[in-house]
C-alpha positions as CSV (number, residue, x, y, z in Angstrom):
1,M,45.6,76.9,52.7
2,T,49.4,77.5,52.4
3,D,51.1,79.0,49.3
4,I,54.1,76.7,49.6
5,D,55.4,73.9,51.7
6,V,58.4,75.5,53.0
7,A,59.7,79.1,53.5
8,V,63.4,79.4,54.0
9,V,64.6,82.5,55.8
10,G,68.2,83.1,54.6
11,G,70.0,82.3,51.4
12,G,73.3,81.2,52.5
13,I,74.8,77.8,52.0
14,G,72.4,76.4,54.7
15,G,69.4,78.0,53.4
16,L,70.0,76.9,49.9
17,A,71.0,73.3,51.0
18,N,67.7,73.0,52.7
19,A,65.9,74.4,49.8
20,L,67.5,72.0,47.2
21,A,67.1,68.9,49.5
22,L,63.4,69.6,50.0
23,A,62.5,70.8,46.5
24,S,64.4,67.6,45.0
25,S,61.9,65.6,47.2
26,G,59.0,67.1,45.5
27,H,58.2,70.0,48.0
28,R,57.4,73.7,47.0
29,V,60.0,75.9,48.5
30,R,60.6,79.6,48.6
31,V,63.8,81.1,49.8
32,L,63.8,84.8,51.2
33,E,67.1,86.6,51.2
34,R,67.4,89.9,52.7
35,A,70.5,91.0,50.7
36,S,70.0,92.3,47.1
37,A,71.7,89.2,45.7
38,F,72.6,85.7,46.8
39,A,76.3,85.9,47.7
40,E,78.8,84.7,50.2
41,V,81.4,86.8,51.8
42,G,84.7,85.2,52.8
43,A,87.3,83.0,51.0
44,G,87.7,79.2,51.1
45,L,86.0,76.5,53.0
46,Q,86.7,72.8,53.6
47,L,84.2,69.9,52.8
48,A,85.1,66.9,54.6
49,P,83.5,63.4,53.5
50,N,80.4,63.8,55.7
51,A,79.5,66.6,53.3
52,T,80.9,65.6,50.1
53,R,78.8,62.3,50.3
54,I,75.7,64.3,50.5
55,L,76.9,66.6,47.5
56,R,77.2,63.3,45.5
57,E,73.9,62.3,46.5
58,W,72.5,65.5,45.3
59,G,74.4,65.3,41.8
60,L,76.7,68.1,42.8
61,L,80.1,66.5,43.7
62,D,81.5,66.5,40.2
63,E,80.8,70.2,39.8
64,V,82.3,71.1,43.3
65,I,85.6,69.1,42.4
66,E,85.7,70.7,39.1
67,H,85.5,74.3,40.9
68,G,87.7,73.2,43.9
69,V,90.7,71.2,45.0
70,R,91.2,67.8,46.4
71,P,94.1,68.3,48.8
72,G,96.6,65.5,49.2
73,R,97.0,65.8,53.0
74,L,95.9,67.7,56.0
75,V,99.1,68.9,57.6
76,F,99.8,70.2,61.1
77,K,102.8,72.1,62.0
78,D,104.1,74.0,65.0
79,A,104.1,77.8,64.2
80,L,107.0,78.7,66.0
81,D,109.5,76.5,64.5
82,G,107.7,75.2,61.4
83,V,108.3,71.6,62.2
84,E,105.7,69.1,60.9
85,L,104.2,67.4,63.7
86,T,101.7,65.0,61.9
87,S,99.5,64.7,58.8
88,L,96.4,63.0,57.5
89,E,96.5,61.5,54.0
90,L,93.5,62.6,52.1
91,G,94.1,60.3,49.1
92,E,92.7,56.9,47.9
93,S,92.9,55.1,51.3
94,F,91.1,58.0,52.9
95,E,88.2,58.1,50.3
96,R,87.9,54.2,50.6
97,R,87.4,54.7,54.3
98,Y,85.0,57.4,54.2
99,G,83.3,56.8,50.8
100,A,84.0,60.2,49.5
101,P,86.7,62.8,49.1
102,Y,87.9,65.7,51.0
103,V,87.5,69.0,48.9
104,V,88.2,72.8,49.4
105,I,86.4,75.3,47.5
106,H,85.8,79.1,47.4
107,R,82.6,79.9,49.4
108,S,81.2,81.8,46.5
109,D,81.7,79.0,44.1
110,L,79.9,76.4,46.3
111,L,76.9,78.9,46.8
112,S,76.7,79.5,42.9
113,I,76.7,75.7,42.4
114,M,73.9,75.2,44.9
115,F,72.0,78.3,43.6
116,R,71.9,77.0,40.1
117,A,70.9,73.5,41.4
118,C,68.0,75.3,43.3
119,E,67.0,77.0,40.1
120,R,66.8,73.6,38.3
121,A,64.8,72.1,41.1
122,G,62.1,74.8,40.8
123,V,62.9,76.6,44.0
124,E,61.5,80.2,44.1
125,L,64.6,82.4,45.0
126,L,63.7,85.9,46.3
127,A,66.5,88.4,46.9
128,D,65.9,91.7,48.7
129,H,63.3,90.3,51.0
130,K,63.9,91.3,54.6
131,V,61.7,88.9,57.0
132,D,60.1,91.1,59.6
133,D,58.1,88.4,61.4
134,V,57.1,84.8,61.5
135,T,53.7,83.9,63.0
136,V,53.3,80.1,63.8
137,T,49.9,78.4,64.1
138,E,49.1,74.8,64.5
139,H,49.0,74.1,60.8
140,E,51.2,76.8,59.2
141,A,53.9,79.4,59.4
142,V,53.3,82.8,58.0
143,V,56.3,84.7,57.1
144,L,56.1,88.5,56.8
145,A,58.7,90.0,54.4
146,N,58.6,93.4,52.8
147,G,55.0,93.8,53.8
148,E,53.9,90.6,52.1
149,K,52.7,87.4,53.7
150,H,54.2,84.0,52.6
151,R,52.0,81.1,54.0
152,A,54.0,77.9,54.3
153,A,53.5,74.6,56.0
154,I,56.8,75.1,57.9
155,A,59.4,77.9,58.0
156,L,63.2,77.3,58.4
157,A,65.4,79.9,60.1
158,A,68.6,79.8,58.1
159,D,69.5,83.3,59.1
160,G,73.0,82.6,60.6
161,L,74.9,83.2,63.9
162,W,72.8,86.4,64.7
163,S,69.6,84.8,63.9
164,P,66.7,87.0,65.2
165,L,64.4,84.0,65.0
166,R,66.5,81.8,67.3
167,A,64.7,83.9,70.1
168,R,61.6,81.8,69.5
169,V,63.3,78.8,71.0
170,S,66.1,80.2,73.1
171,D,67.1,83.3,75.0
172,D,70.7,82.9,74.7
173,S,73.2,85.1,72.8
174,P,76.3,84.5,70.7
175,V,79.5,83.9,72.7
176,C,82.6,85.9,71.7
177,S,85.8,83.7,71.8
178,G,88.0,86.7,72.1
179,Y,89.8,85.5,68.8
180,V,89.5,87.3,65.5
181,A,90.2,86.0,62.0
182,Y,91.7,87.7,59.1
183,R,91.4,86.0,55.6
184,G,92.9,86.4,52.1
185,A,92.6,84.6,48.8
186,L,95.1,85.6,46.0
187,P,96.1,84.3,42.7
188,V,99.1,82.1,43.1
189,S,101.0,84.3,40.6
190,E,100.9,87.1,43.1
191,V,102.5,85.3,45.9
192,T,106.1,84.5,46.3
193,D,108.3,82.2,48.5
194,V,105.3,80.1,49.5
195,D,105.9,76.7,51.0
196,A,105.1,74.0,48.3
197,D,102.7,72.1,50.5
198,A,100.5,75.1,50.9
199,L,99.8,74.7,47.2
200,T,98.7,71.0,47.4
201,D,97.6,70.4,51.1
202,V,95.6,71.9,53.8
203,V,98.5,73.3,56.2
204,V,97.7,74.3,59.8
205,H,100.4,76.1,61.7
206,F,99.3,76.3,65.3
207,G,101.1,78.5,68.0
208,P,100.5,80.0,71.4
209,G,97.2,82.1,71.0
210,C,97.4,82.0,67.2
211,H,97.3,79.8,64.2
212,L,97.5,80.0,60.4
213,V,95.8,77.9,57.8
214,Q,96.6,77.8,54.0
215,Y,95.3,75.7,51.1
216,P,94.8,76.1,47.4
217,L,91.5,77.0,45.7
218,R,90.1,77.0,42.2
219,Q,92.3,74.1,40.9
220,G,95.3,75.5,42.3
221,E,95.1,78.9,40.9
222,M,94.5,80.6,44.1
223,L,96.0,80.5,47.7
224,N,93.7,80.9,50.8
225,T,95.2,82.1,53.8
226,V,93.5,82.5,57.2
227,A,95.1,83.9,60.4
228,V,93.5,83.7,63.7
229,F,94.8,85.0,67.1
230,A,93.6,85.9,70.6
231,S,93.0,89.7,71.0
232,P,94.7,91.2,74.1
233,A,92.6,94.3,73.7
234,Y,89.4,92.1,74.0
235,A,90.8,90.5,77.1
236,R,91.2,94.1,78.6
237,G,87.6,94.8,77.8
238,E,88.5,97.6,75.2
239,E,85.8,98.5,72.6
240,E,88.3,98.4,69.8
241,W,90.1,95.2,69.4
242,G,91.6,92.7,67.0
243,G,93.1,95.3,64.7
244,P,96.1,94.8,62.2
245,D,98.6,95.8,65.0
246,E,97.4,93.0,67.2
247,L,97.6,90.6,64.1
248,D,101.2,91.4,63.6
249,A,102.0,91.2,67.4
250,A,100.3,87.8,67.8
251,F,102.5,86.2,65.1
252,D,105.8,88.0,66.0
253,G,107.5,84.9,67.3
254,T,106.4,82.6,64.6
255,C,108.6,81.0,61.9
256,P,109.3,82.9,58.6
257,A,106.7,80.8,56.6
258,V,104.0,81.8,59.0
259,R,105.0,85.5,59.0
260,R,105.1,85.5,55.2
261,G,101.5,84.2,55.2
262,L,100.4,87.4,56.9
263,T,101.2,89.5,53.8
264,W,98.7,87.7,51.8
265,L,95.8,88.7,54.0
266,W,93.1,91.3,53.5
267,R,93.7,93.8,56.3
268,D,90.8,96.0,55.7
269,R,88.3,93.4,57.2
270,R,88.3,91.0,60.2
271,W,86.0,88.4,61.4
272,P,85.6,88.2,65.4
273,M,85.0,84.6,66.2
274,F,81.7,83.7,67.9
275,D,79.9,80.5,68.7
276,R,76.9,79.6,70.9
277,L,76.2,77.0,73.6
278,P,74.4,73.9,72.3
279,I,70.7,73.9,72.9
280,G,68.3,70.8,72.7
281,N,65.4,72.5,71.2
282,W,65.4,73.9,67.7
283,V,61.6,73.8,66.9
284,N,58.7,76.2,67.8
285,G,55.6,74.7,66.2
286,R,56.0,75.1,62.6
287,L,59.3,77.0,62.7
288,A,62.7,75.4,62.9
289,L,66.4,76.4,63.2
290,T,69.0,75.1,60.7
291,G,72.7,75.7,60.0
292,D,74.4,78.4,62.1
293,A,71.1,79.6,63.4
294,A,70.8,76.3,65.1
295,H,74.5,75.3,66.0
296,P,76.9,78.1,65.2
297,M,80.5,76.7,65.9
298,L,84.1,77.8,66.0
299,Q,86.1,76.9,63.0
300,Y,88.7,74.4,64.3
301,L,87.0,71.3,62.9
302,A,86.0,72.9,59.7
303,Q,82.5,71.7,60.1
304,G,80.2,74.7,59.7
305,A,79.2,74.2,56.2
306,C,79.3,70.4,56.5
307,Q,76.8,70.4,59.4
308,A,74.5,72.7,57.6
309,L,74.4,70.2,54.8
310,E,73.8,67.3,57.1
311,D,70.9,69.3,58.7
312,A,69.4,69.7,55.2
313,H,69.8,66.0,54.2
314,C,68.4,64.8,57.5
315,L,65.3,67.1,57.3
316,A,64.5,66.1,53.7
317,A,64.9,62.5,54.7
318,E,62.5,62.7,57.7
319,A,60.1,64.8,55.7
320,G,60.1,62.0,53.0
321,K,59.2,59.4,55.6
322,R,56.0,61.2,56.9
323,T,54.2,62.6,53.9
324,G,52.3,65.7,55.1
325,D,53.3,65.2,58.7
326,W,55.6,68.2,59.1
327,A,55.2,68.3,63.0
328,G,56.5,64.8,63.1
329,A,59.2,65.5,60.4
330,L,60.5,68.5,62.4
331,D,60.5,66.5,65.8
332,A,62.5,63.7,64.2
333,Y,64.9,66.2,62.6
334,Q,65.4,67.7,65.9
335,R,65.9,64.6,67.9
336,T,68.4,63.2,65.1
337,R,70.6,66.4,64.8
338,T,70.8,68.1,68.1
339,A,73.1,65.6,69.9
340,R,75.6,65.2,66.9
341,T,75.8,69.1,66.5
342,A,76.3,69.7,70.2
343,R,79.3,67.2,70.1
344,V,80.8,69.1,67.1
345,Q,80.3,72.5,68.7
346,S,81.9,71.3,71.9
347,S,84.7,69.5,70.3
348,A,85.5,72.6,68.2
349,R,86.1,74.6,71.4
350,V,88.4,71.9,72.7
351,W,90.4,71.6,69.6
352,G,90.9,75.5,69.6
353,E,92.4,75.1,73.2
354,I,94.8,72.3,71.9
355,W,95.8,74.3,68.8
356,H,96.7,77.6,70.9
357,C,98.4,76.0,74.0
358,D,101.8,77.1,75.1
359,G,104.5,76.0,77.5
360,L,104.6,72.5,78.8
361,T,101.1,71.8,77.3
362,R,102.5,72.6,73.9
363,T,105.4,70.3,74.5
364,L,103.2,67.6,75.4
365,R,100.8,68.2,72.5
366,N,103.7,68.1,69.9
367,A,105.0,64.9,71.4
368,L,101.7,63.2,71.1
369,L,101.0,64.4,67.6
370,T,104.5,63.3,66.5
371,D,104.0,59.9,67.9
372,R,100.6,59.4,66.2
373,R,100.7,56.7,63.4
374,L,99.8,58.2,60.0
375,D,97.0,55.8,59.5
376,D,95.3,56.5,62.8
377,Y,91.9,57.8,62.1
378,Q,90.6,57.5,65.6
379,Y,90.1,61.2,66.1
380,V,88.1,61.9,63.0
381,D,86.1,58.6,62.4
382,W,83.2,59.8,64.5
383,L,83.0,63.1,62.5
384,Y,83.7,61.8,58.9
385,Q,81.8,58.5,58.9
386,S,78.2,58.2,57.9
């Protein structure tokens, strides 16, 4: 006899999303988080309509909007000369087309909202629980954490990019892109001479081997900045790479607005950018991967959290169709999700190449973007529509 229906390994956004979706459907759920508290490291994240539709269904969208910002546009500029190339209006017509808004929010705010929702739904939330092993049988998954056994009908590995449990379904490893990110989120009162659109829109400056993203957070009280660049030291095979000196050098030829943005970054921490190749199997018996453990992706489509929410929504729906048939639910979940997330992973890599091109390719990219009609949604319909 199992203690619970679902044991979730990992208490990040993906883990809590699965816990909330399944508990709201009447399942007994326990989340095991290795850290001493449920917390997110980082700054802002973007929630496209494919995510905010789900948050609305879960009754969380109003609170997310209250703590976040609904940007007016998604703006693309050339980082070298600062010229605006194209934009995507995110207002009323956008929301009518996709049935939900585009929202930007601080990671910690989203996690807190989801944590409270999990508490209300009756999820058992256990911090400081390091999972040492998961044993899978035909009828259950036994999760060993802190010397205690947690017997569940299924276990979900929501333990991120470096998931040890992914080895149960694949022998692959994370792939380093050679790019590194620096982030910063500061009160608007502490930044000066910032372009006005960075306080209302999501603004992307892309340049040769680098890009800078800026957008407001917390109802416009904070400015989120992310700088990403290719590390020459990594390309040379050096052990130490991606330091602040390389950050400054990568953006040396960019326009003044971009260089000013570098002053608002935290320089004591960097985030090397990894993903993995798509795989077609996420399930081993009663154990399944979810979120970044299943499909880690580069950030160029801003879909990491969005796809994790889609995973959770899908699994809860499939479980709801098959009362007690967890094997069938996991199989349907895998068949539904692997092709879509593989496309997002692969497309993110391609967009990174487009963002960071130089020379004649940059000239062609800029010309194509400049010629784009502002009401042309062909490149995002597949991503944002239900």
